[in-house]
mmCIF file of N, CA, C and O in Angstrom:
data_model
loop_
_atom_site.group_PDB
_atom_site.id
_atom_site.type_symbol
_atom_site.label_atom_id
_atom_site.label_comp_id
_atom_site.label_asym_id
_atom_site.label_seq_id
_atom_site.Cartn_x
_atom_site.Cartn_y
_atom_site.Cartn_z
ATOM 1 N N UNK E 1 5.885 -9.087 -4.921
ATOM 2 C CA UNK E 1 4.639 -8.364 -4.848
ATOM 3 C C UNK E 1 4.859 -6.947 -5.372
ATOM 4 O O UNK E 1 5.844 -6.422 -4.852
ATOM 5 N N UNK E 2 4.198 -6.156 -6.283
ATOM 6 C CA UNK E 2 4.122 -5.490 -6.460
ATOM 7 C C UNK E 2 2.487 -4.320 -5.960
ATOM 8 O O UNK E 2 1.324 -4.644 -5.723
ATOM 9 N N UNK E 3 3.153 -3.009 -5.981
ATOM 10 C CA UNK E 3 2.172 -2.187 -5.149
ATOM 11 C C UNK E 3 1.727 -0.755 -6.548
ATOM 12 O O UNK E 3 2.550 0.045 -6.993
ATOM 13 N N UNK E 4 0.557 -0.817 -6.861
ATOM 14 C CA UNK E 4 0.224 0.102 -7.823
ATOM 15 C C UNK E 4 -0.068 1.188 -6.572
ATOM 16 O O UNK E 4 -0.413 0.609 -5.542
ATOM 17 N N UNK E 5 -0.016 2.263 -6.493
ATOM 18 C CA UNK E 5 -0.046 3.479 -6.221
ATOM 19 C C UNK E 5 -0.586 4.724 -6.614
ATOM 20 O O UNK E 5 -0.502 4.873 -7.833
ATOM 21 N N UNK E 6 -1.301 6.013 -5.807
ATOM 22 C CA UNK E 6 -1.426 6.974 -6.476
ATOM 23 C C UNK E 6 -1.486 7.955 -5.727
ATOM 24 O O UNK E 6 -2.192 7.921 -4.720
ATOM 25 N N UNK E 7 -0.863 8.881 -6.014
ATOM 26 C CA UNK E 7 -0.463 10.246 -4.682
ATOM 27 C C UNK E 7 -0.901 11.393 -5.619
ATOM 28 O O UNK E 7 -0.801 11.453 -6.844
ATOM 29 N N UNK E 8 -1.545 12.524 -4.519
ATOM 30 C CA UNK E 8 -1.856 13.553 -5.006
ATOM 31 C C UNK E 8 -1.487 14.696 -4.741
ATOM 32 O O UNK E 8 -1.711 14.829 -3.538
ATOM 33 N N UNK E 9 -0.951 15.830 -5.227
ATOM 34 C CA UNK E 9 0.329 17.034 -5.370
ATOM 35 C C UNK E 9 -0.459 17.551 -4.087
ATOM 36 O O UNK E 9 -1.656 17.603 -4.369
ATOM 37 N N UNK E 10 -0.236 17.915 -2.897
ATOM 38 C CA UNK E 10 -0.748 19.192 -2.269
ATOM 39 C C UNK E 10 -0.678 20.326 -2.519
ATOM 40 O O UNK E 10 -1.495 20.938 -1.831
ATOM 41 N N UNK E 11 0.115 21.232 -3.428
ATOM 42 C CA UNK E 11 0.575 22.021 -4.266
ATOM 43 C C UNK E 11 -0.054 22.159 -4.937
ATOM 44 O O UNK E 11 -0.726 23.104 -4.522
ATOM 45 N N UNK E 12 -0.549 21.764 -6.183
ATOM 46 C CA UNK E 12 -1.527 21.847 -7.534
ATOM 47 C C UNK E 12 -2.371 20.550 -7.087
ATOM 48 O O UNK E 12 -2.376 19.794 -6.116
ATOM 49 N N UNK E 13 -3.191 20.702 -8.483
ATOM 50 C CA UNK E 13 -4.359 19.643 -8.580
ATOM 51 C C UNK E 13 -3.953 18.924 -9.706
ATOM 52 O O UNK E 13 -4.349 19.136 -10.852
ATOM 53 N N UNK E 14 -2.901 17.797 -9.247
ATOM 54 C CA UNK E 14 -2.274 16.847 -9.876
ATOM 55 C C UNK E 14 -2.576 15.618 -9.347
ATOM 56 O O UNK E 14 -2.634 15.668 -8.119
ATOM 57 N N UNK E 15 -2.823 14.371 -9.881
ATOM 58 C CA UNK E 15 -1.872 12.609 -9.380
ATOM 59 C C UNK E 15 -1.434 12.084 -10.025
ATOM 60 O O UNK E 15 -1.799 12.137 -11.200
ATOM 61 N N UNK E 16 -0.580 11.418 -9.691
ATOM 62 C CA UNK E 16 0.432 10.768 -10.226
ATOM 63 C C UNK E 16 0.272 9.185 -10.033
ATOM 64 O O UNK E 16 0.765 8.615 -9.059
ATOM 65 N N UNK E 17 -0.596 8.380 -11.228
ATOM 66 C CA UNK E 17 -0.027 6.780 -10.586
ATOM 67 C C UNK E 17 1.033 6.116 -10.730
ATOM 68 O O UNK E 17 1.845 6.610 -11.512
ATOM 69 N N UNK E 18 1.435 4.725 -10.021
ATOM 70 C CA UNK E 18 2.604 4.860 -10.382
ATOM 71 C C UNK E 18 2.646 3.268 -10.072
ATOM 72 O O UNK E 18 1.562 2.900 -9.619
ATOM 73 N N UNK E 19 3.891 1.895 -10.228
ATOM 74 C CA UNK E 19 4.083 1.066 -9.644
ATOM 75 C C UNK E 19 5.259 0.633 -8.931
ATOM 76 O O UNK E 19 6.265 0.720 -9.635
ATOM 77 N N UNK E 20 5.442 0.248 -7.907
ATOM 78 C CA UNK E 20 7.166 -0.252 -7.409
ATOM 79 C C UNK E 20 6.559 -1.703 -6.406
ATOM 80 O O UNK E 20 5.525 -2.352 -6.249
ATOM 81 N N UNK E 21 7.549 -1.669 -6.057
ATOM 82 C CA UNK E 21 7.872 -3.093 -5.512
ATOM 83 C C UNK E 21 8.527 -2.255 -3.596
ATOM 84 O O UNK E 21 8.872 -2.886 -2.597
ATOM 85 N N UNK E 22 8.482 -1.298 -3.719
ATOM 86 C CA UNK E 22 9.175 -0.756 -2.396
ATOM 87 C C UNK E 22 8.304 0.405 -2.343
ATOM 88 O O UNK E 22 8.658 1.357 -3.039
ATOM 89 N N UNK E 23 7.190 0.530 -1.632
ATOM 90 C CA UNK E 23 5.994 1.937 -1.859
ATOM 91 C C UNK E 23 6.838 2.983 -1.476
ATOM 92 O O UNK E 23 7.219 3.863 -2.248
ATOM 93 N N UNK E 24 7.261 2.864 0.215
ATOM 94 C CA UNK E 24 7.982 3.530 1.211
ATOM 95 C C UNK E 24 9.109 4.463 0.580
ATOM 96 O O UNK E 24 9.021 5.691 0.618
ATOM 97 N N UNK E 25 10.044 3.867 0.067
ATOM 98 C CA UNK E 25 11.329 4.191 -0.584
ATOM 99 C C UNK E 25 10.876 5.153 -1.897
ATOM 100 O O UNK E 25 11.428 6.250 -1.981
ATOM 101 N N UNK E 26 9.774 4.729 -3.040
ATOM 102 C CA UNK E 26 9.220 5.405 -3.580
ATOM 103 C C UNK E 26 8.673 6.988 -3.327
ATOM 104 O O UNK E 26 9.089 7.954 -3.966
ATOM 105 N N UNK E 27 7.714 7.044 -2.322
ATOM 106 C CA UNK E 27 7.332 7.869 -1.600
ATOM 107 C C UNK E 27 8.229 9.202 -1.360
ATOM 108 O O UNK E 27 8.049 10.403 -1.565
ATOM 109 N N UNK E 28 9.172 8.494 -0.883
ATOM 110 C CA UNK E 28 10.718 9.240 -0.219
ATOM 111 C C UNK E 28 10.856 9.807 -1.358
ATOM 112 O O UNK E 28 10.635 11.018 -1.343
ATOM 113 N N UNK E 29 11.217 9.243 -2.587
ATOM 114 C CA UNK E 29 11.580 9.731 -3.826
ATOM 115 C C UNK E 29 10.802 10.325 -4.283
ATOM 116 O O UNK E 29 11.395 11.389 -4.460
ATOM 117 N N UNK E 30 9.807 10.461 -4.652
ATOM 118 C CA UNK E 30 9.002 11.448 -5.218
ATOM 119 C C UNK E 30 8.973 12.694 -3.936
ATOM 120 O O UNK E 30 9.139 13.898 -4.132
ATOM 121 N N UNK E 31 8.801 12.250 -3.043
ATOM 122 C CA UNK E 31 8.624 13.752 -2.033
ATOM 123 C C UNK E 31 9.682 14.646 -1.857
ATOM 124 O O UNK E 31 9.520 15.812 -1.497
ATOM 125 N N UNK E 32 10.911 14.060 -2.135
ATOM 126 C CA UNK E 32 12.702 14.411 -1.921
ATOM 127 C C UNK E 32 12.570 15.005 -3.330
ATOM 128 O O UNK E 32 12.981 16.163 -3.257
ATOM 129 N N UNK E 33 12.185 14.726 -4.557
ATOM 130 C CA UNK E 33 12.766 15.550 -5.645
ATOM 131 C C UNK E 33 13.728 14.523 -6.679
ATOM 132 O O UNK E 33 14.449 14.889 -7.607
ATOM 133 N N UNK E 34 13.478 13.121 -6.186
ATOM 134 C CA UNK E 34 14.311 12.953 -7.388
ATOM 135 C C UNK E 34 13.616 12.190 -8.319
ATOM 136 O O UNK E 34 14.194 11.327 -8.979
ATOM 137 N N UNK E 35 12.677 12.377 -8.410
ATOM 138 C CA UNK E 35 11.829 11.998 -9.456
ATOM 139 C C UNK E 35 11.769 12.818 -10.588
ATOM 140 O O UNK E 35 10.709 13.412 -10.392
ATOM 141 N N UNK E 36 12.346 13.353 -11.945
ATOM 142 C CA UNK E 36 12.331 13.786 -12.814
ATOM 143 C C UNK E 36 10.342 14.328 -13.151
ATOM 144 O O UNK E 36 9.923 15.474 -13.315
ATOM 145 N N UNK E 37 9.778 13.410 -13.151
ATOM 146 C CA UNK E 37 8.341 13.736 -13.552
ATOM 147 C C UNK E 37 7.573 14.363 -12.362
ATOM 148 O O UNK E 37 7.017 15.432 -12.614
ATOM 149 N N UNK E 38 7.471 13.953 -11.314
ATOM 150 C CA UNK E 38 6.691 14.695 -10.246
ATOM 151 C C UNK E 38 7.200 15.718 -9.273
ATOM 152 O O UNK E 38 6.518 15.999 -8.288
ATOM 153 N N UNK E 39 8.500 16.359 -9.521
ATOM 154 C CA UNK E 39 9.600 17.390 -8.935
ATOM 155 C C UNK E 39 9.265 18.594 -8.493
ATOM 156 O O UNK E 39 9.657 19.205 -7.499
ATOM 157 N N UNK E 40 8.203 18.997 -9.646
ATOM 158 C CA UNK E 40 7.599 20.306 -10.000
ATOM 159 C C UNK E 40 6.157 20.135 -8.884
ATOM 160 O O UNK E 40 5.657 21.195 -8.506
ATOM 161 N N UNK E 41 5.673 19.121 -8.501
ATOM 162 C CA UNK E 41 5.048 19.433 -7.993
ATOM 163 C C UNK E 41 4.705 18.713 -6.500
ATOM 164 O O UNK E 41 3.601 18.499 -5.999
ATOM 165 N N UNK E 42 5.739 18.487 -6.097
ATOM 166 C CA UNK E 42 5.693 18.241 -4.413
ATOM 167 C C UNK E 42 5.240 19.073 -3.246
ATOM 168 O O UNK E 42 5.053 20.286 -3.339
ATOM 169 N N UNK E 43 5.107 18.536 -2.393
ATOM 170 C CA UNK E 43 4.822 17.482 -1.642
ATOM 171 C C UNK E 43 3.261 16.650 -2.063
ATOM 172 O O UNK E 43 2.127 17.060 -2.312
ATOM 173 N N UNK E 44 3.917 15.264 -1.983
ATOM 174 C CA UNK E 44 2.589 14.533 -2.319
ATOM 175 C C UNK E 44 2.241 14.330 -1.305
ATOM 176 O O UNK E 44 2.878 14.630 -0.295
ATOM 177 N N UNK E 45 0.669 13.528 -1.328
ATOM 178 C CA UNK E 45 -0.109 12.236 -0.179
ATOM 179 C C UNK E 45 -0.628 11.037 -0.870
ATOM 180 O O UNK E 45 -1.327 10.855 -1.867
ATOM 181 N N UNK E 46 0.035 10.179 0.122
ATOM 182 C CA UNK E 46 -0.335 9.132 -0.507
ATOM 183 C C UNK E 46 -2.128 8.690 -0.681
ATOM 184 O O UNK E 46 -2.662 8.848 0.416
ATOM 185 N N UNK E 47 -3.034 8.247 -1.636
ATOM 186 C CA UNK E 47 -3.882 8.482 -1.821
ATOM 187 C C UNK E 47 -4.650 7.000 -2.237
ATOM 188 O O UNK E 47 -5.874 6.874 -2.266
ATOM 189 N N UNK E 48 -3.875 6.136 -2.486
ATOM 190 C CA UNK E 48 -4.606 4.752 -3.323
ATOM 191 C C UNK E 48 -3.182 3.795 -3.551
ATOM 192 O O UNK E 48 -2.177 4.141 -4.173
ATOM 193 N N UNK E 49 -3.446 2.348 -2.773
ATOM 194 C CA UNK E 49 -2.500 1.928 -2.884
ATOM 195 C C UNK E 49 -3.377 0.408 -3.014
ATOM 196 O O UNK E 49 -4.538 0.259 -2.632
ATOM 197 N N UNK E 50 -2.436 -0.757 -3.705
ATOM 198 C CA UNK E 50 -3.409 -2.264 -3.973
ATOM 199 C C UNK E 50 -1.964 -2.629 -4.236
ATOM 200 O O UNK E 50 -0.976 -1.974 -4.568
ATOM 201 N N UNK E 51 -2.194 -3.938 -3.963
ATOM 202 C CA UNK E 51 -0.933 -4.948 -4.455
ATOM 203 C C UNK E 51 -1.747 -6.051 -4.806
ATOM 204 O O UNK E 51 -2.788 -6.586 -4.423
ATOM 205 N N UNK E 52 -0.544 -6.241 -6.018
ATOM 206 C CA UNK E 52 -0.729 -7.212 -7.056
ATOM 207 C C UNK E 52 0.569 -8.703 -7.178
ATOM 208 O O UNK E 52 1.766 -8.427 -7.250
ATOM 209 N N UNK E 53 0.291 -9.565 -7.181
ATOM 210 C CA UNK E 53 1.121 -10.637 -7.194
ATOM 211 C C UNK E 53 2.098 -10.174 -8.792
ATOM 212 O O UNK E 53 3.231 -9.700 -8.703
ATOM 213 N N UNK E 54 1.827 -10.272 -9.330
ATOM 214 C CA UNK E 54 2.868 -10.341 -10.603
ATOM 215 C C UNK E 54 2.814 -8.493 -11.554
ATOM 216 O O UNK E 54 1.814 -7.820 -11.805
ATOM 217 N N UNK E 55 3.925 -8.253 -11.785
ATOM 218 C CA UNK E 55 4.089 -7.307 -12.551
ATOM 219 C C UNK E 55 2.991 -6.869 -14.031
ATOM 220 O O UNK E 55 2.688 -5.805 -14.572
ATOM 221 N N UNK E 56 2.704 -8.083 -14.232
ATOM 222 C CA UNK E 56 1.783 -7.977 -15.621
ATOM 223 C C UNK E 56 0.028 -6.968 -14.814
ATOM 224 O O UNK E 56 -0.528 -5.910 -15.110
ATOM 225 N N UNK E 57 -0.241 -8.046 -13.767
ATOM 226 C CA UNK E 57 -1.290 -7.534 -13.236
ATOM 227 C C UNK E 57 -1.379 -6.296 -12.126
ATOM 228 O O UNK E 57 -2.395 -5.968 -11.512
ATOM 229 N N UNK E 58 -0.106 -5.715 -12.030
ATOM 230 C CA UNK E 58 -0.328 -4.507 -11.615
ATOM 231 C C UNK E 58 0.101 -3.877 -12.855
ATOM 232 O O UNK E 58 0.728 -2.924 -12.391
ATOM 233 N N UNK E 59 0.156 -3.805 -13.686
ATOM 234 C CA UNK E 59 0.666 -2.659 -14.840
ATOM 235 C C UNK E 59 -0.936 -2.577 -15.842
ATOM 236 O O UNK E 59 -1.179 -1.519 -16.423
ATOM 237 N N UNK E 60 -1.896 -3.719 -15.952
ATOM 238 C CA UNK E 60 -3.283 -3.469 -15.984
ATOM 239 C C UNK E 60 -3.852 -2.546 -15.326
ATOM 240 O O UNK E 60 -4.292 -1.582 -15.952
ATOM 241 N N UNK E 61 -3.997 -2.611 -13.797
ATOM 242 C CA UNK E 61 -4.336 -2.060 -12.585
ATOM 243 C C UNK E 61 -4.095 -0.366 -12.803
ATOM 244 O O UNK E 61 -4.956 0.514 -12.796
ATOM 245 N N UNK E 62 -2.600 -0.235 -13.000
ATOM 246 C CA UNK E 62 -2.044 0.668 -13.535
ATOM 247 C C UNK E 62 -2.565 1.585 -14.589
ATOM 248 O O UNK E 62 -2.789 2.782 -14.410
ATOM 249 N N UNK E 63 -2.803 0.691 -16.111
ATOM 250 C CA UNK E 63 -3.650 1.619 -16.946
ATOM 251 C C UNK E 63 -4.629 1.799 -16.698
ATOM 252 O O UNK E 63 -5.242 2.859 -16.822
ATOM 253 N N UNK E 64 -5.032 0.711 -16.252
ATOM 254 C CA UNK E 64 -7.024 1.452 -16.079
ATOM 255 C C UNK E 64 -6.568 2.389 -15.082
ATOM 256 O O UNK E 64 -6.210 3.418 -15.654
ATOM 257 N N UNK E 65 -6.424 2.469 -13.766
ATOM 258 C CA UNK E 65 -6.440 3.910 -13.256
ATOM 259 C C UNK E 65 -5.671 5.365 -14.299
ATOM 260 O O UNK E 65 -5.957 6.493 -13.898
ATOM 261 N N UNK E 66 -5.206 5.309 -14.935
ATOM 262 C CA UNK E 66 -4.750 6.190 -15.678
ATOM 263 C C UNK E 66 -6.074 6.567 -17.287
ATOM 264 O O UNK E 66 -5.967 7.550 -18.021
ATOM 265 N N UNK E 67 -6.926 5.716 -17.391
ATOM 266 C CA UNK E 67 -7.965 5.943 -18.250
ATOM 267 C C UNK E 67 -8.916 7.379 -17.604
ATOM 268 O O UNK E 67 -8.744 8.177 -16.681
ATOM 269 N N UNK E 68 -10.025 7.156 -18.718
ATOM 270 C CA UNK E 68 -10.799 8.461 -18.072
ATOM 271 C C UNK E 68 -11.559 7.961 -16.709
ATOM 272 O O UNK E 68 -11.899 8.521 -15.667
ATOM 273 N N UNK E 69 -11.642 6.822 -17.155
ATOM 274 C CA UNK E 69 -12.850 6.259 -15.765
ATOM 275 C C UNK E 69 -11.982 6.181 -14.494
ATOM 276 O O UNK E 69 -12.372 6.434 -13.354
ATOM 277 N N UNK E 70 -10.904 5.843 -14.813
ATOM 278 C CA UNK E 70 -9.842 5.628 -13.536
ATOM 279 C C UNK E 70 -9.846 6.543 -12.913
ATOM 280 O O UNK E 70 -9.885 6.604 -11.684
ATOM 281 N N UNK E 71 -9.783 7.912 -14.133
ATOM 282 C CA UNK E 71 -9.744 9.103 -13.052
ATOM 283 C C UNK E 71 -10.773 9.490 -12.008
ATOM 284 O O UNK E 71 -10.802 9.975 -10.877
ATOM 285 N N UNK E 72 -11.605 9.037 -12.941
ATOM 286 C CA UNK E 72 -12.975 9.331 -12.167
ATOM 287 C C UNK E 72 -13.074 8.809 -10.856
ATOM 288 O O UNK E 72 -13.918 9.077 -10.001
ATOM 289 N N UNK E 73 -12.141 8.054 -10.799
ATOM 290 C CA UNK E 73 -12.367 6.945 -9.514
ATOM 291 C C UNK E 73 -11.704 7.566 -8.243
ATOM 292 O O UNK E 73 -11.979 7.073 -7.149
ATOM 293 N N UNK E 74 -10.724 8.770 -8.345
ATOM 294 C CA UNK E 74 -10.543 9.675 -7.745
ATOM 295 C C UNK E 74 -10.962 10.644 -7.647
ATOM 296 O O UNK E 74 -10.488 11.442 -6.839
#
């Protein structure tokens, strides 16, 4: 199972979507700093989360939230 995701910077007016297979452990990682892309702007909240049976159909899930409308959807 995979879990599409989307957390938002409390810090700036950023989100970040994202997909893993372990949300929790993810989470940790982006909030700890070792995430190369979201580092600069921690602490997140978690904000939008869906699970998807197969990798193909959360990485859809994935772009459309990353489109303009997706954004909108936040």
């Amino acid at each position: 199972m995979y879990t599409v995701y989307a957390i938002r910077s409390k810090s700036r007016n950023s989100i970040y979507v994202g997909i893993t297979q372990d949300l929790e452990l993810r989470l940790y990682r982006h909030n700890s700093g070792y995430e190369k892309t979201t580092k600069p702007y921690r602490p997140f909240e978690l904000i939008y989360k869906v699970e998807k049976p197969t990798r193909i159909e959360a990485r859809k899930e994935e772009k459309r939230l990353k489109t303009t409308s997706g954004k909108r959807f936040f």
